[in-house]
Amino acid sequence: MKTFVVDLGKCNGCYGCQIACKDETVENDWMPYSKPQPNTGHFWLKMHEKIHGQVPKVLAEYRPALCNHCDNAPCIEAAPEAVYKRADGLVIVDPEKAKDNKALVDACPYGAIYWNEELSIPQKCTGCAHLVDEGKLPHCVDACATGALMFGEEEDLADLIAQSTHRWDIEGTAPRVHYLNPFGLFVSGEVWDPAADLIIEGAAVRLTDEAGEVLETVTDGFGDFWFKHLDAGTYTLEIASTGFKGVRRTIELTDSLNIGDFPLDRE
């Protein structure tokens, strides 16, 4: 069966996949799988963007989201006469049988089904079933410049699927879109010597979580340190450098945090 794998560590937020989806489906009739997607209002593949941190330490997180083609699809349960799963795993909303069924939009817990007012039909990503039938890749996958989007047979992608975080899975739906390397949260800061008014390069920085797991790094040529891919929680931050008094601070991490400057006093 077919499946999607999305490596978020490779996604640079170019929006190429979202544009490719529009290019393939707007004003194009791909019956029996889909009628044309409207020019506006629909995002059969939608790029989610979140800005992390505080100036000047800011990073952007991107996540392309499409229909999850769930094995236990709530949309099929809501309208089994109009929605079906193909033998290859792609879930299709039949444009003719689903006509006038606006309630189907609310059946998807992922918000992946949209209402086409002009045609009076619910619509969503088909996995470019019309291209897959020809042995081609979905257009979003084919257009991905970084290789973040992948599509293929489940057994061929098994090693990657085993790394899936399931972070965005809704229990019981068994989605067939698997996300790897989620962004998570970060902690960053800067270490400097107020007496010399200079940054301190090579200071040792330790971050310990509630379970006692320790992460370690050193400050770079700008005096900066970064800890990335963190979960929310309570952390203990410790900074030490030869010839300076160390510092220790408890951090309650609920969102990515630029913790600011750390002046170290000389011993």
Coordinates of C-alpha atoms in Angstrom, one line a residue:
M1 CA 0.0 0.0 0.0
K2 CA 1.1 3.6 -0.7
T3 CA 2.1 6.0 2.0
F4 CA 3.6 9.5 2.4
V5 CA 6.6 10.3 4.5
V6 CA 7.5 13.9 5.4
D7 CA 11.0 14.7 6.7
L8 CA 10.5 18.0 8.5
G9 CA 14.2 18.3 8.9
K10 CA 14.5 18.8 5.2
C11 CA 11.6 21.2 4.7
N12 CA 12.7 24.8 4.1
G13 CA 9.2 26.3 3.8
C14 CA 9.5 27.1 0.1
Y15 CA 5.7 26.4 -0.4
G16 CA 6.5 24.5 -3.6
C17 CA 4.3 21.7 -2.6
Q18 CA 1.3 23.9 -1.8
I19 CA 1.8 25.7 -5.2
A20 CA 2.2 22.4 -7.0
C21 CA -1.1 21.2 -5.5
K22 CA -2.9 24.3 -6.8
D23 CA -1.2 23.9 -10.2
E24 CA -2.4 20.3 -10.5
T25 CA -6.0 20.7 -9.3
V26 CA -7.2 24.3 -9.8
E27 CA -9.2 24.4 -13.1
N28 CA -8.4 20.8 -13.7
D29 CA -11.1 18.1 -13.7
W30 CA -9.6 14.7 -12.7
M31 CA -12.8 12.6 -12.6
P32 CA -13.6 10.2 -11.2
Y33 CA -11.3 11.3 -8.4
S34 CA -11.9 15.1 -8.2
K35 CA -13.5 18.1 -9.7
P36 CA -11.5 21.4 -10.0
Q37 CA -10.2 22.9 -6.8
P38 CA -11.3 26.6 -6.3
N39 CA -8.8 29.3 -6.9
T40 CA -9.1 30.5 -3.3
G41 CA -10.2 29.1 0.1
H42 CA -9.0 25.5 -0.4
F43 CA -5.7 24.1 0.7
W44 CA -5.6 20.4 -0.2
L45 CA -2.0 20.7 0.8
K46 CA -1.4 23.4 3.4
M47 CA 1.9 24.7 4.7
H48 CA 1.8 25.4 8.4
E49 CA 4.3 27.9 9.6
K50 CA 5.3 28.8 13.1
I51 CA 7.9 31.4 14.3
H52 CA 9.9 30.3 17.3
G53 CA 11.9 32.3 19.8
Q54 CA 12.4 36.0 20.3
V55 CA 14.5 38.6 18.4
P56 CA 17.4 38.2 17.6
K57 CA 17.3 34.4 18.0
V58 CA 14.3 33.4 15.8
L59 CA 13.7 30.2 13.8
A60 CA 10.8 29.3 11.5
E61 CA 9.1 25.9 11.6
Y62 CA 7.3 24.5 8.6
R63 CA 5.0 21.5 8.2
P64 CA 3.2 20.6 5.0
A65 CA -0.2 19.0 5.8
L66 CA -2.5 17.1 3.5
C67 CA -5.2 14.4 3.8
N68 CA -3.8 11.7 5.9
H69 CA -5.5 8.9 3.9
C70 CA -6.2 7.2 7.2
D71 CA -6.7 3.5 7.5
N72 CA -9.6 4.2 9.9
A73 CA -10.8 7.2 8.1
P74 CA -13.6 9.0 10.0
C75 CA -14.9 10.4 6.6
I76 CA -15.5 6.9 5.3
E77 CA -17.4 6.1 8.5
A78 CA -19.5 9.2 8.1
A79 CA -20.3 8.6 4.5
P80 CA -19.4 5.1 3.3
E81 CA -21.6 5.5 0.3
A82 CA -19.5 8.5 -0.9
V83 CA -16.0 8.0 0.4
Y84 CA -13.8 5.0 -0.2
K85 CA -10.3 3.7 0.3
R86 CA -8.6 2.4 -2.8
A87 CA -6.6 -0.8 -2.8
D88 CA -3.4 1.2 -2.8
G89 CA -4.5 3.1 0.4
L90 CA -5.6 6.4 -1.1
V91 CA -8.8 7.8 0.3
I92 CA -11.2 9.3 -2.3
V93 CA -14.3 11.5 -1.8
D94 CA -16.4 10.6 -4.8
P95 CA -17.4 14.0 -6.3
E96 CA -20.7 12.7 -7.6
K97 CA -21.8 10.6 -4.7
A98 CA -20.8 13.2 -2.1
K99 CA -22.7 16.0 -3.8
D100 CA -24.5 18.3 -1.3
N101 CA -23.0 16.4 1.7
K102 CA -21.6 19.5 3.5
A103 CA -21.6 17.7 6.8
L104 CA -18.7 15.6 5.5
V105 CA -16.4 18.6 6.0
D106 CA -16.8 18.3 9.8
A107 CA -16.2 14.5 9.7
C108 CA -12.4 15.0 9.3
P109 CA -10.7 15.7 12.6
Y110 CA -7.6 17.0 10.7
G111 CA -9.6 19.7 8.9
A112 CA -8.5 18.3 5.5
I113 CA -11.9 18.4 3.8
Y114 CA -13.1 21.7 2.2
W115 CA -16.5 22.7 0.9
N116 CA -16.8 23.9 -2.7
E117 CA -19.8 26.2 -2.7
E118 CA -20.0 26.6 -6.4
L119 CA -20.1 22.8 -7.1
S120 CA -21.8 21.9 -3.8
I121 CA -19.3 19.2 -3.0
P122 CA -16.8 18.4 -0.3
Q123 CA -13.2 18.1 -1.6
K124 CA -9.7 17.2 -0.5
C125 CA -6.3 15.8 -1.5
T126 CA -6.6 12.7 -3.6
G127 CA -2.9 11.8 -3.4
C128 CA -3.0 12.8 -7.1
A129 CA -4.6 9.4 -7.8
H130 CA -4.9 10.2 -11.5
L131 CA -1.1 10.5 -11.6
V132 CA -0.5 7.5 -9.4
D133 CA -2.6 5.4 -11.8
E134 CA 0.0 6.3 -14.5
G135 CA 2.9 5.3 -12.3
K136 CA 3.8 8.9 -11.5
L137 CA 4.4 10.6 -8.1
P138 CA 1.8 13.0 -6.6
H139 CA 2.7 16.5 -7.9
C140 CA 3.6 17.8 -4.5
V141 CA 6.2 15.1 -4.0
D142 CA 7.6 15.5 -7.5
A143 CA 7.9 19.3 -7.0
C144 CA 9.6 19.1 -3.6
A145 CA 13.1 20.6 -4.1
T146 CA 14.6 19.3 -0.9
G147 CA 13.3 15.7 -0.8
A148 CA 11.3 16.4 2.3
L149 CA 8.1 14.8 0.7
M150 CA 8.3 11.2 -0.2
F151 CA 5.6 8.7 -1.5
G152 CA 5.8 5.1 -2.3
E153 CA 5.1 1.5 -1.2
E154 CA 4.9 1.0 2.6
E155 CA 7.5 -1.7 2.6
D156 CA 10.0 0.4 0.7
L157 CA 9.7 3.2 3.2
A158 CA 9.5 1.0 6.3
D159 CA 12.8 2.2 7.8
L160 CA 11.6 5.8 7.6
I161 CA 8.1 5.0 8.8
A162 CA 9.6 3.4 11.9
Q163 CA 11.0 6.9 12.8
S164 CA 7.6 8.5 12.7
T165 CA 6.9 10.7 15.7
H166 CA 3.1 10.3 15.5
R167 CA 3.0 13.9 17.0
W168 CA 0.0 15.0 14.9
D169 CA -1.8 11.6 14.8
I170 CA -5.3 11.6 16.2
E171 CA -5.9 8.4 18.1
G172 CA -7.8 5.7 16.3
T173 CA -7.4 7.2 12.8
A174 CA -4.2 5.3 11.7
P175 CA -2.9 8.0 9.3
R176 CA -0.8 7.1 6.3
V177 CA 1.2 10.3 6.3
H178 CA 4.2 9.9 8.6
Y179 CA 6.2 12.9 9.9
L180 CA 9.9 12.6 10.8
N181 CA 12.2 15.0 12.7
P182 CA 9.7 17.4 14.2
F183 CA 11.1 20.9 15.0
G184 CA 10.3 20.8 18.7
L185 CA 11.3 23.7 20.9
F186 CA 14.7 25.4 21.5
V187 CA 16.6 27.2 24.2
S188 CA 19.2 29.7 23.2
G189 CA 21.3 32.5 24.8
E190 CA 24.6 34.4 24.8
V191 CA 27.5 34.2 27.3
W192 CA 29.8 37.2 27.7
D193 CA 32.5 38.8 29.9
P194 CA 31.2 42.2 31.2
A195 CA 34.6 43.2 32.5
A196 CA 36.2 43.0 29.0
D197 CA 32.9 43.7 27.2
L198 CA 33.5 40.6 25.0
I199 CA 31.7 37.4 24.3
I200 CA 33.0 34.2 25.7
E201 CA 33.7 31.5 23.2
G202 CA 33.9 27.9 24.3
A203 CA 31.9 28.2 27.5
A204 CA 30.5 24.8 28.6
V205 CA 26.7 24.8 28.7
R206 CA 24.6 21.9 30.1
L207 CA 20.8 21.4 30.0
T208 CA 19.3 18.8 32.2
D209 CA 15.6 17.7 31.9
E210 CA 13.4 16.4 34.7
A211 CA 14.4 12.8 34.0
G212 CA 18.0 13.6 34.4
E213 CA 19.0 13.4 30.7
V214 CA 21.8 15.8 30.0
L215 CA 22.5 17.8 26.8
E216 CA 25.8 19.6 26.4
T217 CA 27.2 22.2 24.0
V218 CA 29.7 25.0 24.0
T219 CA 29.3 28.7 23.0
D220 CA 30.2 29.5 19.4
G221 CA 32.3 32.4 18.0
F222 CA 29.4 34.8 18.8
G223 CA 29.1 33.6 22.4
D224 CA 25.8 31.9 21.5
F225 CA 24.5 28.5 22.5
W226 CA 21.6 26.5 21.2
F227 CA 19.6 23.5 22.3
K228 CA 17.1 22.3 19.7
H229 CA 14.4 19.7 19.3
L230 CA 13.3 19.9 22.9
D231 CA 10.0 19.0 24.5
A232 CA 8.1 21.3 26.8
G233 CA 9.1 20.9 30.5
T234 CA 11.3 21.9 33.3
Y235 CA 15.1 22.2 32.6
T236 CA 18.2 23.1 34.6
L237 CA 20.7 25.3 32.7
E238 CA 24.3 25.5 33.8
I239 CA 27.1 27.6 32.3
A240 CA 30.8 27.3 33.2
S241 CA 34.0 28.7 31.8
T242 CA 37.6 28.6 33.1
G243 CA 38.4 31.7 35.1
F244 CA 34.7 32.6 35.6
K245 CA 32.0 32.0 38.1
G246 CA 29.4 29.6 36.8
V247 CA 25.7 30.3 36.7
R248 CA 22.7 28.0 37.1
R249 CA 19.1 28.6 36.3
T250 CA 15.8 26.7 36.2
I251 CA 13.7 27.1 33.0
E252 CA 10.1 26.3 32.5
L253 CA 9.9 25.7 28.8
T254 CA 6.5 26.0 27.2
D255 CA 7.6 27.6 23.9
S256 CA 10.9 28.2 22.2
L257 CA 13.0 30.6 24.3
N258 CA 15.8 33.1 23.7
I259 CA 16.8 33.3 27.3
G260 CA 19.0 36.3 26.7
D261 CA 22.5 37.3 27.9
F262 CA 24.5 35.6 30.6
P263 CA 27.3 37.9 32.0
L264 CA 29.9 35.8 33.8
D265 CA 31.8 37.3 36.7
R266 CA 35.5 36.6 36.9
E267 CA 36.7 34.5 39.8

